[in-house]
Every structure is written in C-alpha cells, then in structure tokens.
Amino acid sequence: MRISSALFLSWIARSRRGVGHGVLARAAWRRLVAAGARGDANAFTGVWYAWCPDKSQELPDGFASWPVPADLAFSVGWVLTDPQLTGVNRRAVATLVAGSPRAISVAWTACSADPERPVPAELTRCPVPDSAVGDLIRTAEDVRRSARERATVGSLLPDRVLAEWGPRRLASFYALTGQMARLPGIDADGSVLADVLEDVDERTRATIRETVRMAATATAATEVAGPQDWPRRWDSASRLSLADAAAVARSIAGRWQPPDAASRRLFDLLARADPDALAAGRSALAFPAPVRLHTDTAPHSCSFSPDGRWAVVTVPSSRAVSFSKADLTVDWLLFSLPDGNLVERRRRAGVLYDARLADRGENRGYRPAIVVDGHVTGLHKGNTAVAHQMILPRSDGFVREDVILPGRGVPPPYQGGLPHDGTLTFFDAAGHEVSNVRFHRDLGLPDRWHYGLTAVDPLDGRVLVDSGERVWLLDTMARRVLASSPPDTFVNAAAFLAPDRLAMVGSAPGGHSGPYLRIWRVRGDTIEIETEPPHRHQVSSLAVFPGRGEIATVDIEDRLHWSDARTLTEIGGPALPAVTLWDSPDGHMFACPAADRTGVDVFVDPLPARLAALPNLPLADATPADLTAVIKALDDPLPAARPYLELLRGYLELRFGPTG
C-alpha cells in the first residue's frame, strides 16, 4: 500500500463521530488493519493518524507488533505520556515505545517539559538510551514534582552517568531524588551538601532541606539505638527543625546526655519542650493559606485598591488574529477582599495590541480602571483611551498609586504605555482628569515617545519615570525633576523601599546585561547603585515589602526568591509556585496566579518570609539574624506561636549569646 493510499483511507476512517462510524469509515478501517496484519509498514501510519486525534477506538489486535515508521517514533513516544491513555491502548503503545529508543527518548522529553504530566510506569521499565539521559535528569530534579516521583525517576539514572560526576553534582542529585543513604559515601561531614545549598535557588534549597529533614526524622524514629548510638543521634538533631530535634532529645533523655556543659544546656532545653505547644506554634507560623479569586481562565493581571478592599483581575475573553493585528477582548473581574467574592464582571472590547500602531510608537487600546463606589470604572482622556499606568492625587495633595494597575508582572507587549507624546495624566478618585504633564515641553526632558511610569512613592507621591535609557525622579504631580540615573540605565520594574532607596530591575551602565535586581539610592540630584545582587538571577517579576524589609522576585525560570531589602542576600521563605507577582500599594498583600491557572491566589498579611521558614529550617542553618527576627516576632500578638518562639529564642541565645 502506498503512503498516499494509507493517508486517504485514514481520512475516510476518521469521521466526525470518531473512528469507524459509518459504512465507509468502517470499511476503510478494516482495510488498514488487514494491510497492517500482513506487515505493510504504511498501514501503521494510516491506523495511527486515524486513531490518534481522540484515541477512543481500541487499537487492533497485534498492533504492538507492527513495525513503527521512523517518522512516527516522536508521536508514539509523546502519546505514551498522555494520562488519558488507558487499557489495551496504553499497553499497546507502551510495547511500541519499549522497542524504539527514539520513542523512549521522546517520552522522557515530554515528561521533562511538563511537570504536571505524570511519568508513565511503563516508561520507568524501559532501558534508558543515551539520548534520554538529559531529560531523565531534568525530570528527576524538577522540584515541582512529588518526592516519590523524583525518587523513582532518579533511581533509573545509569551508574555510568553518575561515575562521571563530582561530589557536588552527586550530592545535589542524591538529595533531590531522596537517595540519602548514598550521601555519606561522598559527603561524610555534610560540607559538600552545605556548599550546594549556598548555590541553588530558594525553591530547590527548600526541597533539599525537606528531603534531608524527612530522612533524618525517619532514621531517628526507626533506629534501635544502643548507648553507643546516642551521641550520633544527638549530633543528627542539628540537621533537623526545632520540633524534630526536640523529639530526638526526648527520646534520649534519661539515658544519655552530652558531655560538655554548653551542649547539655541545649539538650535539656529541647528535651523539656512541650510537643503540643511546638505543634501549635509550627502551625501558627505557617505561611497563610491564600484567598482564591476564581477566574476559570488564566489571569492576565491583578491589582489592589489602596485600602485593600478590592482586587481587579483581567482575563482574556476572546482573541481574533489577522495578518497585521491581534485583537484581545478582556474582562474586568472585581473581587471584594478578604472574602474573595466576585462582585462584578465587565467586558472591555477593543484593540489591546495593534502591531501597525506599535511600529509608530502608538498604543491606544488599553483602558486603565479604578474602583468607584464598588464598581469598575474605566479612565478616559477625551475619546481616546489613555495609558495603562496612572496615578491619582490624594485629598491632601500628595500622589500615590490609587489607580487599579495591571501590576508589576510579566510586561505585556505595550510596556511603557504612556501616550506617544510623552504625557503623564493625573486623575481624581472619581476618574476625572485633573492635570497632565508633557515631559519634553514642560520639564525639558529628552523628546522621546517611549516614556513609562515606573513607580510612585506611597509616602510623598514622587514619581519615577523611565525614558528608555535612564530613569528620572519627579516631585509630586510631576512639576519638576529632582534626580536622574546615569545614561544607559534600562529599567523593567521598580518600587520605593524608602524615600531615598529604590529596588529596580534592569541593566545598569557598565554592569551585566539582563534584568537583574539592584538597590539604588537617591543622593542629591543623582540616582546611584547602592547594592549589587550577590546572586545573578534574571528577574521577571518584583514585589516589595518595605515594612518587613523583604523583596520577592520571580526569575525567568519561574523560581521565587525572597531577599533581604538591604543586602539582597536570600533569606529563605515559602516556595510558592509563582510565575509572576502583584503586590498591594500598602505592602500588606501580594498575589500570584494559581498553580492550575484558573484563578489568583491572594496572600493577606503574610508573616515575614524568613520567620515563616523557621519551623522547617535545620537548626544548624540558623543565624544571628534569625534570633533578631524571633525577638521582633515575640513583640507581635501571635499567642499560639509564643511557646514555640520562646523555645527557639532560648535555643538561639544559647548558641549565639543573648544579644545575637
């Protein structure tokens, strides 16, 4: 059978209701099956193309023994990872994959590309070809997968690959895949793994620590310890969290104690701890469960009102694409907080991004919005929609972000959306225009069309604008220029940490290219770099919490980082599945798209990230800064956490001294 005939029969066999529905469809299917049973290679192609679109038809008997054309190995391997594939069809496809190294490799590629795609059990029983090793490793080390799945996949890596790795690479792999029993052979004192933890991102660090904690807890709970084992068990307690270390101390108390006085004080403190109080404190310090704003479809942006009572989420509602233009209709969804109830849904039709206008620096389609009397209200300037980034005067004459903004997330194609003539427009709380400033005409700034409003100081209303090659700090209502950065300063996002300190994401003159986070300080009429980042993570999203001294960023690989707002060192924190961040003007809330992309998760008054990380932090990793954080937390009303915090404070003071 020629390939053209096989494809023609495949087209006939696949009716609108599925394979084999109708006289002609059944006849075409039977002819393809008969040809395949005779060993016709092209018949496989015909059957596969007819069956693959909905996979509802049962594959013919003996199909798994048919020869797989080389050009279909990719499709066969990918289909095996489809979680909807079941029964006879799954067994047949699995048999086909097992006989094709290329199909095995493709199946591992599919798994590594999508962490929500389960690794088929049939795939784990196949030999691992060299071409699949890279994807297998990426799958095994993907912290978005469950610990059990990582362990299963990690155990499949051939020893020949492991033999080529050094101690650091091995330690990282063993820790991520739960092979803790193999660590002592390459890292007897834990120093190698400690070095690994210094270099990885926060989410990977949290995953490794949890794996180590679970392994150490299991060891401490299952060992039948004689007197000679107790010192080793006590030594392992430092690699556990406070509650788990206390459990180890209680299991040894009365039978053994450390020989030196300092260790005995720590030991006695932990052994006397109330396990119920520790459990209650651990729960009280957990990062709060988010408020879910249900959108059904993937959110485009989210913004908060300054008083924290409202959140507006935009979602795409339809898309029409032509040769020169992409139209996007968006819905505004207004939610009340903190209950997360949907109050209003409005549709905004119009061109959100028009390629023809963008070429001329025009962008007329996105209407910003504010909430007035519990309703979403679009802002207009005459008959033309104005830029999406706006500010409003407060009643006392200052300026702040009182407009519902799309947020500081991944920038849309119209980033820098001030009108092309470089005009900044001010509105009042009812959405009425108050004044406007043209940067070139009124302030003498360079005559450029792509100015963008980057940040507004929530304290005194000063405005930070970006001209595409430097940033300019303007006073309230943008009446005069206060300071500017050096040329060749490219900014993607910025926020005020203090009146004279800014967190800015972008490139700096003479620095590394790419969107990196830096701290800048206003000195006189200049804006200068104060702190370079110790870690080079290219940042795609920024949220700041000045009151807590913390900054949250998402890098270009969708990994969340919590940093100290003064030094930019990473401080630990919850490993949320955030791909972008939106923060509230007062810093009391932030949001990120839900993991399943059907809503927005809003975190209201979260604890400081470092404090929330302490219950799972190994005691050996605690620092004097943690003692300071605990002392500060004891001043706040957290009754359920007080016994836990007091115990942790006592432990840290014994280690570092009363003043830290």
PDB file of N, CA and C in Angstrom, residues 257-305:
ATOM      1  N   GLN A 257      23.320  12.005  78.080  1.00  0.00           N
ATOM      2  CA  GLN A 257      23.358  13.449  77.906  1.00  0.00           C
ATOM      3  C   GLN A 257      24.728  13.851  77.373  1.00  0.00           C
ATOM      4  N   PRO A 258      24.815  14.968  76.671  1.00  0.00           N
ATOM      5  CA  PRO A 258      26.096  15.393  76.100  1.00  0.00           C
ATOM      6  C   PRO A 258      27.129  15.629  77.198  1.00  0.00           C
ATOM      7  N   PRO A 259      28.388  15.401  76.888  1.00  0.00           N
ATOM      8  CA  PRO A 259      29.424  15.528  77.921  1.00  0.00           C
ATOM      9  C   PRO A 259      29.762  16.966  78.297  1.00  0.00           C
ATOM     10  N   ASP A 260      29.635  17.943  77.375  1.00  0.00           N
ATOM     11  CA  ASP A 260      30.039  19.315  77.699  1.00  0.00           C
ATOM     12  C   ASP A 260      28.837  20.133  78.159  1.00  0.00           C
ATOM     13  N   ALA A 261      29.108  21.153  78.963  1.00  0.00           N
ATOM     14  CA  ALA A 261      28.048  21.931  79.608  1.00  0.00           C
ATOM     15  C   ALA A 261      27.176  22.679  78.606  1.00  0.00           C
ATOM     16  N   ALA A 262      27.788  23.284  77.584  1.00  0.00           N
ATOM     17  CA  ALA A 262      27.010  24.056  76.611  1.00  0.00           C
ATOM     18  C   ALA A 262      26.020  23.165  75.872  1.00  0.00           C
ATOM     19  N   SER A 263      26.482  21.999  75.435  1.00  0.00           N
ATOM     20  CA  SER A 263      25.589  21.079  74.731  1.00  0.00           C
ATOM     21  C   SER A 263      24.502  20.558  75.656  1.00  0.00           C
ATOM     22  N   ARG A 264      24.840  20.361  76.955  1.00  0.00           N
ATOM     23  CA  ARG A 264      23.824  19.873  77.896  1.00  0.00           C
ATOM     24  C   ARG A 264      22.704  20.897  78.071  1.00  0.00           C
ATOM     25  N   ARG A 265      23.049  22.179  78.076  1.00  0.00           N
ATOM     26  CA  ARG A 265      22.006  23.202  78.212  1.00  0.00           C
ATOM     27  C   ARG A 265      21.056  23.171  77.015  1.00  0.00           C
ATOM     28  N   LEU A 266      21.606  23.040  75.815  1.00  0.00           N
ATOM     29  CA  LEU A 266      20.760  22.920  74.624  1.00  0.00           C
ATOM     30  C   LEU A 266      19.910  21.658  74.686  1.00  0.00           C
ATOM     31  N   PHE A 267      20.541  20.566  75.091  1.00  0.00           N
ATOM     32  CA  PHE A 267      19.858  19.275  75.166  1.00  0.00           C
ATOM     33  C   PHE A 267      18.690  19.344  76.155  1.00  0.00           C
ATOM     34  N   ASP A 268      18.942  19.878  77.348  1.00  0.00           N
ATOM     35  CA  ASP A 268      17.891  19.949  78.365  1.00  0.00           C
ATOM     36  C   ASP A 268      16.752  20.857  77.917  1.00  0.00           C
ATOM     37  N   LEU A 269      17.088  21.959  77.255  1.00  0.00           N
ATOM     38  CA  LEU A 269      16.056  22.879  76.773  1.00  0.00           C
ATOM     39  C   LEU A 269      15.112  22.177  75.800  1.00  0.00           C
ATOM     40  N   LEU A 270      15.672  21.411  74.870  1.00  0.00           N
ATOM     41  CA  LEU A 270      14.852  20.715  73.881  1.00  0.00           C
ATOM     42  C   LEU A 270      14.086  19.560  74.502  1.00  0.00           C
ATOM     43  N   ALA A 271      14.720  18.825  75.408  1.00  0.00           N
ATOM     44  CA  ALA A 271      14.066  17.653  75.994  1.00  0.00           C
ATOM     45  C   ALA A 271      12.845  18.044  76.822  1.00  0.00           C
ATOM     46  N   ARG A 272      12.848  19.243  77.416  1.00  0.00           N
ATOM     47  CA  ARG A 272      11.730  19.675  78.258  1.00  0.00           C
ATOM     48  C   ARG A 272      10.607  20.321  77.453  1.00  0.00           C
ATOM     49  N   ALA A 273      10.800  20.528  76.170  1.00  0.00           N
ATOM     50  CA  ALA A 273       9.806  21.238  75.354  1.00  0.00           C
ATOM     51  C   ALA A 273       8.504  20.448  75.255  1.00  0.00           C
ATOM     52  N   ASP A 274       7.391  21.175  75.314  1.00  0.00           N
ATOM     53  CA  ASP A 274       6.061  20.570  75.205  1.00  0.00           C
ATOM     54  C   ASP A 274       5.770  20.283  73.733  1.00  0.00           C
ATOM     55  N   PRO A 275       5.605  19.013  73.336  1.00  0.00           N
ATOM     56  CA  PRO A 275       5.383  18.710  71.909  1.00  0.00           C
ATOM     57  C   PRO A 275       4.105  19.330  71.360  1.00  0.00           C
ATOM     58  N   ASP A 276       3.048  19.424  72.187  1.00  0.00           N
ATOM     59  CA  ASP A 276       1.798  20.026  71.712  1.00  0.00           C
ATOM     60  C   ASP A 276       1.980  21.516  71.435  1.00  0.00           C
ATOM     61  N   ALA A 277       2.726  22.196  72.314  1.00  0.00           N
ATOM     62  CA  ALA A 277       2.974  23.624  72.093  1.00  0.00           C
ATOM     63  C   ALA A 277       3.822  23.842  70.846  1.00  0.00           C
ATOM     64  N   LEU A 278       4.774  22.936  70.615  1.00  0.00           N
ATOM     65  CA  LEU A 278       5.597  23.052  69.411  1.00  0.00           C
ATOM     66  C   LEU A 278       4.755  22.859  68.161  1.00  0.00           C
ATOM     67  N   ALA A 279       3.849  21.888  68.194  1.00  0.00           N
ATOM     68  CA  ALA A 279       2.991  21.644  67.028  1.00  0.00           C
ATOM     69  C   ALA A 279       2.085  22.841  66.764  1.00  0.00           C
ATOM     70  N   ALA A 280       1.533  23.432  67.842  1.00  0.00           N
ATOM     71  CA  ALA A 280       0.664  24.599  67.671  1.00  0.00           C
ATOM     72  C   ALA A 280       1.441  25.786  67.127  1.00  0.00           C
ATOM     73  N   GLY A 281       2.659  25.983  67.629  1.00  0.00           N
ATOM     74  CA  GLY A 281       3.473  27.088  67.140  1.00  0.00           C
ATOM     75  C   GLY A 281       3.871  26.915  65.701  1.00  0.00           C
ATOM     76  N   ARG A 282       4.162  25.685  65.339  1.00  0.00           N
ATOM     77  CA  ARG A 282       4.540  25.409  63.945  1.00  0.00           C
ATOM     78  C   ARG A 282       3.393  25.753  63.007  1.00  0.00           C
ATOM     79  N   SER A 283       2.170  25.416  63.414  1.00  0.00           N
ATOM     80  CA  SER A 283       1.007  25.734  62.580  1.00  0.00           C
ATOM     81  C   SER A 283       0.776  27.236  62.512  1.00  0.00           C
ATOM     82  N   ALA A 284       0.965  27.920  63.656  1.00  0.00           N
ATOM     83  CA  ALA A 284       0.724  29.365  63.688  1.00  0.00           C
ATOM     84  C   ALA A 284       1.706  30.130  62.822  1.00  0.00           C
ATOM     85  N   LEU A 285       2.916  29.593  62.660  1.00  0.00           N
ATOM     86  CA  LEU A 285       3.938  30.281  61.869  1.00  0.00           C
ATOM     87  C   LEU A 285       3.921  29.870  60.404  1.00  0.00           C
ATOM     88  N   ALA A 286       3.024  28.978  60.043  1.00  0.00           N
ATOM     89  CA  ALA A 286       2.957  28.559  58.644  1.00  0.00           C
ATOM     90  C   ALA A 286       2.507  29.727  57.775  1.00  0.00           C
ATOM     91  N   PHE A 287       2.969  29.736  56.540  1.00  0.00           N
ATOM     92  CA  PHE A 287       2.542  30.783  55.611  1.00  0.00           C
ATOM     93  C   PHE A 287       1.036  30.653  55.429  1.00  0.00           C
ATOM     94  N   PRO A 288       0.280  31.749  55.452  1.00  0.00           N
ATOM     95  CA  PRO A 288      -1.181  31.636  55.445  1.00  0.00           C
ATOM     96  C   PRO A 288      -1.703  31.034  54.149  1.00  0.00           C
ATOM     97  N   ALA A 289      -2.818  30.319  54.290  1.00  0.00           N
ATOM     98  CA  ALA A 289      -3.485  29.811  53.093  1.00  0.00           C
ATOM     99  C   ALA A 289      -4.008  30.996  52.290  1.00  0.00           C
ATOM    100  N   PRO A 290      -3.876  30.967  50.982  1.00  0.00           N
ATOM    101  CA  PRO A 290      -4.289  32.130  50.194  1.00  0.00           C
ATOM    102  C   PRO A 290      -5.799  32.225  50.045  1.00  0.00           C
ATOM    103  N   VAL A 291      -6.259  33.425  49.746  1.00  0.00           N
ATOM    104  CA  VAL A 291      -7.639  33.643  49.329  1.00  0.00           C
ATOM    105  C   VAL A 291      -7.681  33.443  47.821  1.00  0.00           C
ATOM    106  N   ARG A 292      -8.515  32.532  47.349  1.00  0.00           N
ATOM    107  CA  ARG A 292      -8.575  32.232  45.915  1.00  0.00           C
ATOM    108  C   ARG A 292      -9.609  33.135  45.232  1.00  0.00           C
ATOM    109  N   LEU A 293      -9.160  33.838  44.212  1.00  0.00           N
ATOM    110  CA  LEU A 293     -10.046  34.598  43.335  1.00  0.00           C
ATOM    111  C   LEU A 293     -10.264  33.751  42.089  1.00  0.00           C
ATOM    112  N   HIS A 294     -11.449  33.192  41.946  1.00  0.00           N
ATOM    113  CA  HIS A 294     -11.712  32.241  40.865  1.00  0.00           C
ATOM    114  C   HIS A 294     -12.004  32.989  39.563  1.00  0.00           C
ATOM    115  N   THR A 295     -11.225  32.669  38.526  1.00  0.00           N
ATOM    116  CA  THR A 295     -11.398  33.317  37.227  1.00  0.00           C
ATOM    117  C   THR A 295     -11.737  32.332  36.118  1.00  0.00           C
ATOM    118  N   ASP A 296     -11.617  31.041  36.367  1.00  0.00           N
ATOM    119  CA  ASP A 296     -11.875  29.970  35.395  1.00  0.00           C
ATOM    120  C   ASP A 296     -10.816  29.897  34.298  1.00  0.00           C
ATOM    121  N   THR A 297     -10.353  31.035  33.820  1.00  0.00           N
ATOM    122  CA  THR A 297      -9.304  31.052  32.802  1.00  0.00           C
ATOM    123  C   THR A 297      -8.048  31.703  33.377  1.00  0.00           C
ATOM    124  N   ALA A 298      -6.951  31.588  32.651  1.00  0.00           N
ATOM    125  CA  ALA A 298      -5.673  32.111  33.145  1.00  0.00           C
ATOM    126  C   ALA A 298      -5.753  33.629  33.309  1.00  0.00           C
ATOM    127  N   PRO A 299      -5.365  34.165  34.455  1.00  0.00           N
ATOM    128  CA  PRO A 299      -5.422  35.619  34.658  1.00  0.00           C
ATOM    129  C   PRO A 299      -4.336  36.332  33.873  1.00  0.00           C
ATOM    130  N   HIS A 300      -4.664  37.534  33.426  1.00  0.00           N
ATOM    131  CA  HIS A 300      -3.698  38.366  32.707  1.00  0.00           C
ATOM    132  C   HIS A 300      -2.980  39.312  33.655  1.00  0.00           C
ATOM    133  N   SER A 301      -3.712  39.895  34.594  1.00  0.00           N
ATOM    134  CA  SER A 301      -3.109  40.815  35.553  1.00  0.00           C
ATOM    135  C   SER A 301      -4.012  40.924  36.767  1.00  0.00           C
ATOM    136  N   CYS A 302      -3.449  41.454  37.847  1.00  0.00           N
ATOM    137  CA  CYS A 302      -4.207  41.648  39.084  1.00  0.00           C
ATOM    138  C   CYS A 302      -3.701  42.907  39.762  1.00  0.00           C
ATOM    139  N   SER A 303      -4.607  43.678  40.345  1.00  0.00           N
ATOM    140  CA  SER A 303      -4.228  44.887  41.064  1.00  0.00           C
ATOM    141  C   SER A 303      -5.130  45.077  42.265  1.00  0.00           C
ATOM    142  N   PHE A 304      -4.595  45.802  43.261  1.00  0.00           N
ATOM    143  CA  PHE A 304      -5.316  46.036  44.501  1.00  0.00           C
ATOM    144  C   PHE A 304      -5.659  47.513  44.644  1.00  0.00           C
ATOM    145  N   SER A 305      -6.781  47.790  45.299  1.00  0.00           N
ATOM    146  CA  SER A 305      -7.074  49.165  45.673  1.00  0.00           C
ATOM    147  C   SER A 305      -6.226  49.534  46.883  1.00  0.00           C
TER     148      SER A 305
END
